[in-house]
PDB file of C-alpha atoms in Angstrom:
ATOM      1  CA  MET I   1     -44.606   0.561 -20.481  1.00 90.00           C
ATOM      2  CA  VAL I   2     -42.578   1.458 -17.378  1.00 92.00           C
ATOM      3  CA  ARG I   3     -40.729   4.863 -17.771  1.00 92.00           C
ATOM      4  CA  ARG I   4     -39.577   7.943 -15.863  1.00 93.00           C
ATOM      5  CA  ILE I   5     -42.360  10.525 -15.186  1.00 94.00           C
ATOM      6  CA  ILE I   6     -43.084  13.151 -12.761  1.00 94.00           C
ATOM      7  CA  GLN I   7     -44.994  12.890  -9.605  1.00 95.00           C
ATOM      8  CA  ILE I   8     -46.503  15.706  -7.789  1.00 95.00           C
ATOM      9  CA  ASP I   9     -47.035  15.816  -3.966  1.00 94.00           C
ATOM     10  CA  LYS I  10     -50.140  17.893  -3.380  1.00 90.00           C
ATOM     11  CA  GLU I  11     -49.404  18.167   0.291  1.00 90.00           C
ATOM     12  CA  LYS I  12     -46.106  20.170  -0.617  1.00 91.00           C
ATOM     13  CA  CYS I  13     -47.661  22.150  -3.576  1.00 91.00           C
ATOM     14  CA  ASN I  14     -48.366  25.728  -2.644  1.00 85.00           C
ATOM     15  CA  GLY I  15     -50.184  26.474  -5.764  1.00 82.00           C
ATOM     16  CA  CYS I  16     -47.773  28.896  -7.347  1.00 81.00           C
ATOM     17  CA  GLY I  17     -48.194  27.600 -10.886  1.00 80.00           C
ATOM     18  CA  LEU I  18     -44.465  27.926 -11.748  1.00 82.00           C
ATOM     19  CA  CYS I  19     -44.322  24.331 -12.859  1.00 87.00           C
ATOM     20  CA  ALA I  20     -47.267  24.632 -15.235  1.00 84.00           C
ATOM     21  CA  ALA I  21     -45.658  27.628 -16.842  1.00 79.00           C
ATOM     22  CA  ALA I  22     -42.462  25.737 -17.198  1.00 82.00           C
ATOM     23  CA  CYS I  23     -44.095  22.719 -18.906  1.00 86.00           C
ATOM     24  CA  HIS I  24     -44.098  23.354 -22.565  1.00 82.00           C
ATOM     25  CA  GLU I  25     -46.031  20.276 -23.357  1.00 87.00           C
ATOM     26  CA  GLY I  26     -49.078  21.194 -21.229  1.00 86.00           C
ATOM     27  CA  ALA I  27     -48.786  18.191 -19.095  1.00 91.00           C
ATOM     28  CA  ILE I  28     -49.198  20.079 -15.869  1.00 91.00           C
ATOM     29  CA  GLY I  29     -52.451  21.994 -15.081  1.00 87.00           C
ATOM     30  CA  MET I  30     -53.749  23.849 -11.961  1.00 84.00           C
ATOM     31  CA  VAL I  31     -56.827  22.247 -10.431  1.00 84.00           C
ATOM     32  CA  ASN I  32     -58.474  23.597  -7.414  1.00 79.00           C
ATOM     33  CA  GLY I  33     -55.239  25.639  -6.672  1.00 79.00           C
ATOM     34  CA  LYS I  34     -52.909  22.701  -6.834  1.00 87.00           C
ATOM     35  CA  ALA I  35     -50.598  21.368  -9.696  1.00 89.00           C
ATOM     36  CA  GLU I  36     -51.532  18.165 -11.252  1.00 92.00           C
ATOM     37  CA  LEU I  37     -50.314  15.866 -13.996  1.00 94.00           C
ATOM     38  CA  MET I  38     -53.074  16.062 -16.564  1.00 91.00           C
ATOM     39  CA  ARG I  39     -52.080  13.328 -18.889  1.00 92.00           C
ATOM     40  CA  ASP I  40     -49.204  10.736 -18.702  1.00 94.00           C
ATOM     41  CA  ASP I  41     -48.657  10.925 -22.563  1.00 94.00           C
ATOM     42  CA  TYR I  42     -48.120  14.699 -22.275  1.00 93.00           C
ATOM     43  CA  CYS I  43     -45.066  14.267 -20.014  1.00 93.00           C
ATOM     44  CA  ASP I  44     -41.762  13.816 -21.801  1.00 91.00           C
ATOM     45  CA  GLY I  45     -39.862  12.946 -18.541  1.00 90.00           C
ATOM     46  CA  LEU I  46     -37.237  15.579 -19.044  1.00 88.00           C
ATOM     47  CA  GLY I  47     -38.261  17.499 -15.863  1.00 85.00           C
ATOM     48  CA  ASP I  48     -38.161  21.139 -16.865  1.00 83.00           C
ATOM     49  CA  CYS I  49     -40.640  21.605 -14.161  1.00 89.00           C
ATOM     50  CA  LEU I  50     -38.500  20.286 -11.276  1.00 88.00           C
ATOM     51  CA  PRO I  51     -36.143  23.139 -10.762  1.00 85.00           C
ATOM     52  CA  THR I  52     -38.932  25.751 -10.826  1.00 83.00           C
ATOM     53  CA  CYS I  53     -40.837  24.237  -7.800  1.00 88.00           C
ATOM     54  CA  PRO I  54     -39.984  26.179  -4.647  1.00 86.00           C
ATOM     55  CA  THR I  55     -41.345  23.570  -2.244  1.00 89.00           C
ATOM     56  CA  GLY I  56     -39.827  20.316  -3.753  1.00 90.00           C
ATOM     57  CA  ALA I  57     -43.350  18.863  -4.577  1.00 93.00           C
ATOM     58  CA  ILE I  58     -42.200  17.399  -7.908  1.00 94.00           C
ATOM     59  CA  THR I  59     -40.058  14.246  -8.178  1.00 94.00           C
ATOM     60  CA  PHE I  60     -39.281  11.699 -10.770  1.00 92.00           C
ATOM     61  CA  VAL I  61     -40.720   8.096 -10.362  1.00 93.00           C
ATOM     62  CA  GLU I  62     -40.569   4.945 -12.441  1.00 93.00           C
ATOM     63  CA  ARG I  63     -43.910   3.456 -12.984  1.00 94.00           C
ATOM     64  CA  GLU I  64     -46.247   2.118 -15.551  1.00 94.00           C
ATOM     65  CA  ALA I  65     -47.317   5.025 -17.844  1.00 93.00           C
ATOM     66  CA  ALA I  66     -48.431   5.750 -21.470  1.00 93.00           C
ATOM     67  CA  ALA I  67     -45.518   6.655 -23.781  1.00 93.00           C
ATOM     68  CA  TYR I  68     -44.838  10.209 -24.551  1.00 92.00           C
ATOM     69  CA  ASP I  69     -47.093  11.121 -27.442  1.00 92.00           C
ATOM     70  CA  GLU I  70     -45.663  14.145 -29.257  1.00 91.00           C
ATOM     71  CA  ALA I  71     -48.498  14.118 -31.844  1.00 91.00           C
ATOM     72  CA  ALA I  72     -51.031  14.309 -29.045  1.00 90.00           C
ATOM     73  CA  VAL I  73     -49.094  17.224 -27.395  1.00 89.00           C
ATOM     74  CA  GLU I  74     -49.043  19.180 -30.676  1.00 89.00           C
ATOM     75  CA  LEU I  75     -52.855  18.525 -31.316  1.00 88.00           C
ATOM     76  CA  ASN I  76     -53.490  19.920 -27.789  1.00 83.00           C
ATOM     77  CA  LYS I  77     -51.418  23.002 -28.533  1.00 80.00           C
ATOM     78  CA  LYS I  78     -53.572  23.538 -31.735  1.00 80.00           C
ATOM     79  CA  LYS I  79     -56.725  23.262 -29.690  1.00 76.00           C
ATOM     80  CA  ALA I  80     -55.513  25.795 -27.344  1.00 69.00           C
ATOM     81  CA  GLU I  81     -54.652  28.129 -30.140  1.00 65.00           C
ATOM     82  CA  ALA I  82     -58.107  27.701 -31.727  1.00 64.00           C
ATOM     83  CA  LYS I  83     -59.562  28.866 -28.354  1.00 57.00           C
ATOM     84  CA  GLY I  84     -57.592  32.062 -28.683  1.00 50.00           C
ATOM     85  CA  HIS I  85     -54.608  31.204 -26.453  1.00 48.00           C
ATOM     86  CA  ALA I  86     -52.114  30.923 -29.350  1.00 45.00           C
ATOM     87  CA  SER I  87     -49.482  33.193 -27.452  1.00 44.00           C
ATOM     88  CA  PHE I  88     -49.784  31.451 -24.118  1.00 48.00           C
ATOM     89  CA  SER I  89     -49.056  28.188 -22.425  1.00 48.00           C
ATOM     90  CA  GLY I  90     -48.642  27.290 -18.731  1.00 52.00           C
ATOM     91  CA  CYS I  91     -49.963  29.010 -15.701  1.00 56.00           C
ATOM     92  CA  PRO I  92     -53.208  30.994 -16.338  1.00 58.00           C
ATOM     93  CA  GLY I  93     -51.869  33.697 -13.906  1.00 57.00           C
ATOM     94  CA  SER I  94     -49.143  34.572 -16.445  1.00 53.00           C
ATOM     95  CA  ARG I  95     -51.334  34.797 -19.498  1.00 57.00           C
ATOM     96  CA  ALA I  96     -51.275  38.392 -20.950  1.00 50.00           C
ATOM     97  CA  MET I  97     -54.547  40.142 -21.576  1.00 54.00           C
ATOM     98  CA  GLN I  98     -55.994  43.503 -22.130  1.00 50.00           C
ATOM     99  CA  ILE I  99     -59.255  44.635 -20.381  1.00 51.00           C
ATOM    100  CA  GLU I 100     -61.329  47.083 -22.238  1.00 62.00           C
ATOM    101  CA  ARG I 101     -62.999  49.815 -20.142  1.00 58.00           C
ATOM    102  CA  THR I 102     -65.705  52.203 -20.931  1.00 67.00           C
ATOM    103  CA  ALA I 103     -64.941  55.810 -20.691  1.00 62.00           C
ATOM    104  CA  GLU I 104     -66.174  57.525 -17.548  1.00 59.00           C
ATOM    105  CA  THR I 105     -67.773  60.919 -17.362  1.00 55.00           C
ATOM    106  CA  LYS I 106     -65.114  63.341 -16.034  1.00 59.00           C
ATOM    107  CA  LYS I 107     -66.043  64.647 -12.494  1.00 57.00           C
ATOM    108  CA  THR I 108     -65.411  68.247 -11.525  1.00 55.00           C
ATOM    109  CA  ALA I 109     -63.834  69.335  -8.185  1.00 59.00           C
ATOM    110  CA  GLU I 110     -63.436  65.781  -7.114  1.00 68.00           C
ATOM    111  CA  ALA I 111     -61.890  65.362  -3.691  1.00 71.00           C
ATOM    112  CA  PRO I 112     -58.987  62.888  -3.340  1.00 79.00           C
ATOM    113  CA  VAL I 113     -59.778  59.475  -2.132  1.00 81.00           C
ATOM    114  CA  GLN I 114     -58.584  58.926   1.422  1.00 87.00           C
ATOM    115  CA  SER I 115     -56.289  55.919   2.069  1.00 90.00           C
ATOM    116  CA  GLN I 116     -57.506  53.343   4.559  1.00 92.00           C
ATOM    117  CA  LEU I 117     -54.133  52.059   5.335  1.00 92.00           C
ATOM    118  CA  ARG I 118     -53.502  51.815   9.125  1.00 89.00           C
ATOM    119  CA  GLN I 119     -50.074  50.380   9.525  1.00 91.00           C
ATOM    120  CA  TRP I 120     -46.660  49.794   7.939  1.00 89.00           C
ATOM    121  CA  PRO I 121     -45.033  47.622   6.566  1.00 91.00           C
ATOM    122  CA  VAL I 122     -47.642  45.505   4.844  1.00 93.00           C
ATOM    123  CA  GLN I 123     -45.494  42.764   3.132  1.00 93.00           C
ATOM    124  CA  ILE I 124     -46.047  39.428   5.020  1.00 94.00           C
ATOM    125  CA  LYS I 125     -42.347  38.811   4.846  1.00 90.00           C
ATOM    126  CA  LEU I 126     -41.485  42.135   6.508  1.00 90.00           C
ATOM    127  CA  VAL I 127     -44.040  42.417   9.404  1.00 90.00           C
ATOM    128  CA  SER I 128     -43.178  41.584  12.953  1.00 89.00           C
ATOM    129  CA  VAL I 129     -45.314  38.735  14.428  1.00 91.00           C
ATOM    130  CA  LYS I 130     -45.834  40.780  17.654  1.00 88.00           C
ATOM    131  CA  ALA I 131     -46.534  44.254  16.072  1.00 90.00           C
ATOM    132  CA  PRO I 132     -48.874  46.217  18.410  1.00 90.00           C
ATOM    133  CA  TYR I 133     -51.290  46.848  15.609  1.00 91.00           C
ATOM    134  CA  PHE I 134     -52.246  43.159  15.462  1.00 93.00           C
ATOM    135  CA  GLU I 135     -53.782  43.232  18.910  1.00 91.00           C
ATOM    136  CA  GLN I 136     -57.664  43.071  18.732  1.00 94.00           C
ATOM    137  CA  ALA I 137     -57.332  43.491  14.820  1.00 94.00           C
ATOM    138  CA  ASP I 138     -59.550  42.494  12.016  1.00 97.00           C
ATOM    139  CA  LEU I 139     -56.893  40.879   9.683  1.00 97.00           C
ATOM    140  CA  LEU I 140     -56.986  41.287   5.926  1.00 98.00           C
ATOM    141  CA  ILE I 141     -54.674  38.934   4.018  1.00 98.00           C
ATOM    142  CA  ALA I 142     -54.553  39.977   0.501  1.00 97.00           C
ATOM    143  CA  ALA I 143     -52.842  39.094  -2.732  1.00 96.00           C
ATOM    144  CA  ASP I 144     -50.551  41.862  -4.148  1.00 94.00           C
ATOM    145  CA  CYS I 145     -52.583  42.214  -7.289  1.00 94.00           C
ATOM    146  CA  SER I 146     -56.054  42.472  -5.664  1.00 96.00           C
ATOM    147  CA  ALA I 147     -55.722  46.223  -4.782  1.00 94.00           C
ATOM    148  CA  TYR I 148     -55.028  46.917  -8.427  1.00 94.00           C
ATOM    149  CA  ALA I 149     -57.731  44.713  -9.918  1.00 95.00           C
ATOM    150  CA  TYR I 150     -60.508  45.797  -7.504  1.00 95.00           C
ATOM    151  CA  GLY I 151     -61.250  49.677  -7.933  1.00 93.00           C
ATOM    152  CA  ASP I 152     -62.888  50.215  -4.517  1.00 94.00           C
ATOM    153  CA  PHE I 153     -60.345  47.983  -2.540  1.00 96.00           C
ATOM    154  CA  HIS I 154     -59.761  50.464   0.311  1.00 94.00           C
ATOM    155  CA  GLN I 155     -63.370  51.006   1.105  1.00 94.00           C
ATOM    156  CA  LYS I 156     -64.598  47.599   0.503  1.00 95.00           C
ATOM    157  CA  PHE I 157     -61.803  45.522   2.074  1.00 97.00           C
ATOM    158  CA  LEU I 158     -59.133  47.600   3.778  1.00 94.00           C
ATOM    159  CA  LYS I 159     -61.166  50.031   5.790  1.00 93.00           C
ATOM    160  CA  GLY I 160     -60.878  49.187   9.516  1.00 93.00           C
ATOM    161  CA  LYS I 161     -58.472  46.347   9.033  1.00 95.00           C
ATOM    162  CA  VAL I 162     -54.842  45.487   9.507  1.00 95.00           C
ATOM    163  CA  VAL I 163     -53.551  44.371   6.010  1.00 96.00           C
ATOM    164  CA  LEU I 164     -50.897  41.741   5.102  1.00 96.00           C
ATOM    165  CA  VAL I 165     -49.996  41.367   1.410  1.00 96.00           C
ATOM    166  CA  GLY I 166     -47.976  38.824  -0.586  1.00 95.00           C
ATOM    167  CA  CYS I 167     -47.626  36.809  -3.632  1.00 92.00           C
ATOM    168  CA  PRO I 168     -46.532  33.109  -3.168  1.00 84.00           C
ATOM    169  CA  LYS I 169     -45.486  32.833  -6.816  1.00 82.00           C
ATOM    170  CA  LEU I 170     -43.078  35.797  -6.531  1.00 84.00           C
ATOM    171  CA  ASP I 171     -41.883  35.280  -3.076  1.00 83.00           C
ATOM    172  CA  GLN I 172     -41.703  31.497  -3.549  1.00 78.00           C
ATOM    173  CA  VAL I 173     -42.282  30.898   0.052  1.00 82.00           C
ATOM    174  CA  ASP I 174     -44.916  29.236   2.221  1.00 85.00           C
ATOM    175  CA  TYR I 175     -46.526  31.996   4.432  1.00 92.00           C
ATOM    176  CA  SER I 176     -48.378  29.531   6.575  1.00 93.00           C
ATOM    177  CA  GLU I 177     -45.585  29.383   9.328  1.00 93.00           C
ATOM    178  CA  LYS I 178     -45.460  33.171   9.851  1.00 94.00           C
ATOM    179  CA  LEU I 179     -49.234  33.608   9.632  1.00 96.00           C
ATOM    180  CA  THR I 180     -49.605  30.995  12.296  1.00 96.00           C
ATOM    181  CA  GLU I 181     -47.383  32.875  14.695  1.00 96.00           C
ATOM    182  CA  ILE I 182     -49.157  36.133  13.944  1.00 96.00           C
ATOM    183  CA  ILE I 183     -52.614  34.511  14.692  1.00 97.00           C
ATOM    184  CA  LYS I 184     -51.363  32.549  17.691  1.00 95.00           C
ATOM    185  CA  ASN I 185     -49.595  35.365  19.452  1.00 94.00           C
ATOM    186  CA  ASN I 186     -52.299  38.058  18.921  1.00 95.00           C
ATOM    187  CA  ALA I 187     -55.973  38.542  19.727  1.00 95.00           C
ATOM    188  CA  ILE I 188     -57.088  38.622  16.045  1.00 97.00           C
ATOM    189  CA  GLN I 189     -60.829  39.283  15.755  1.00 97.00           C
ATOM    190  CA  SER I 190     -61.583  38.097  12.322  1.00 97.00           C
ATOM    191  CA  ILE I 191     -59.686  37.134   9.052  1.00 98.00           C
ATOM    192  CA  THR I 192     -60.555  38.100   5.629  1.00 98.00           C
ATOM    193  CA  VAL I 193     -58.539  36.602   2.652  1.00 97.00           C
ATOM    194  CA  VAL I 194     -58.821  38.491  -0.714  1.00 97.00           C
ATOM    195  CA  ARG I 195     -57.193  36.552  -3.605  1.00 95.00           C
ATOM    196  CA  MET I 196     -57.219  36.711  -7.343  1.00 93.00           C
ATOM    197  CA  GLU I 197     -58.815  34.009  -9.477  1.00 90.00           C
ATOM    198  CA  VAL I 198     -55.498  32.914 -10.969  1.00 87.00           C
ATOM    199  CA  PRO I 199     -54.326  29.421  -9.573  1.00 82.00           C
ATOM    200  CA  CYS I 200     -51.087  30.687  -8.088  1.00 81.00           C
ATOM    201  CA  CYS I 201     -53.125  32.685  -5.701  1.00 88.00           C
ATOM    202  CA  GLY I 202     -54.403  29.403  -4.231  1.00 87.00           C
ATOM    203  CA  GLY I 203     -51.070  29.221  -2.381  1.00 88.00           C
ATOM    204  CA  LEU I 204     -52.059  32.391  -0.359  1.00 92.00           C
ATOM    205  CA  GLU I 205     -55.520  30.990   0.547  1.00 92.00           C
ATOM    206  CA  HIS I 206     -53.995  27.678   1.551  1.00 91.00           C
ATOM    207  CA  ALA I 207     -51.454  29.360   3.652  1.00 92.00           C
ATOM    208  CA  ALA I 208     -54.010  31.507   5.529  1.00 95.00           C
ATOM    209  CA  LEU I 209     -56.493  28.562   6.156  1.00 94.00           C
ATOM    210  CA  ARG I 210     -53.584  26.367   7.239  1.00 94.00           C
ATOM    211  CA  ALA I 211     -52.233  28.939   9.558  1.00 95.00           C
ATOM    212  CA  LEU I 212     -55.632  29.457  11.185  1.00 96.00           C
ATOM    213  CA  GLU I 213     -56.019  25.675  11.703  1.00 95.00           C
ATOM    214  CA  ASP I 214     -52.494  25.286  13.116  1.00 95.00           C
ATOM    215  CA  SER I 215     -53.007  28.222  15.534  1.00 96.00           C
ATOM    216  CA  GLY I 216     -55.710  26.171  17.299  1.00 95.00           C
ATOM    217  CA  LYS I 217     -58.098  29.257  17.391  1.00 96.00           C
ATOM    218  CA  GLU I 218     -61.648  29.576  16.202  1.00 95.00           C
ATOM    219  CA  ILE I 219     -61.804  32.877  14.413  1.00 97.00           C
ATOM    220  CA  PRO I 220     -64.281  33.906  11.633  1.00 96.00           C
ATOM    221  CA  CYS I 221     -62.622  33.631   8.273  1.00 96.00           C
ATOM    222  CA  ASP I 222     -63.943  34.610   4.870  1.00 96.00           C
ATOM    223  CA  VAL I 223     -62.285  34.139   1.337  1.00 96.00           C
ATOM    224  CA  VAL I 224     -63.091  36.545  -1.432  1.00 96.00           C
ATOM    225  CA  THR I 225     -61.949  35.854  -4.914  1.00 96.00           C
ATOM    226  CA  ILE I 226     -61.370  38.720  -7.481  1.00 95.00           C
ATOM    227  CA  SER I 227     -61.569  38.238 -11.342  1.00 93.00           C
ATOM    228  CA  VAL I 228     -58.704  39.648 -13.335  1.00 90.00           C
ATOM    229  CA  ASP I 229     -61.064  42.293 -14.727  1.00 90.00           C
ATOM    230  CA  GLY I 230     -61.977  43.407 -11.248  1.00 93.00           C
ATOM    231  CA  ASN I 231     -65.202  41.774 -10.227  1.00 94.00           C
ATOM    232  CA  ILE I 232     -65.957  39.698  -7.048  1.00 95.00           C
ATOM    233  CA  LEU I 233     -66.593  36.168  -8.018  1.00 91.00           C
TER     234      LEU I 233
END
């Protein structure tokens, strides 16, 4: 049958995951950091996802598609509940969880850990593209949550680097244009991207890699992914 259904432009998608969180039917999933319509018969064509998309990547189209199947949607929800996700649907980055930690032996006369932060501000949205600390810098582009998730973030990632932090899901912006200007206008020596494993962090990785490509420069670049329980994947 021909009916109204959503269409997702992957070139415009920044991987924030807001549409997946807004889709109560589970029709949208995050695949390789991009939103994707998982099944036609899960989409009811009402478009709750459209206003949540910050980049305009979702539109309505009229095309041949399977009819909306409410029974299939309910069955999918029950399967999710059976897997332990009864209280959650949508973007994995928004799923609440509790991480159990083993108790550590209390240390005596412990010296405070020294911060490795070398500049201010740190938010991508706030820095100047020609700030003097960018010259000859090893650049760290990090997700907001990564410093909280990874216990030794300062020593492992931040030491000796200039850091830029952001969250494409909360800021609802594409950082690539500003990052391009920073890379293009400064002698950046290396780039390290530290992101979380959640799909919305794909927007940060995508912006950094696109900025490097658009700058026209060849700079060593590494991407590190941190799990929500604080491990390097």
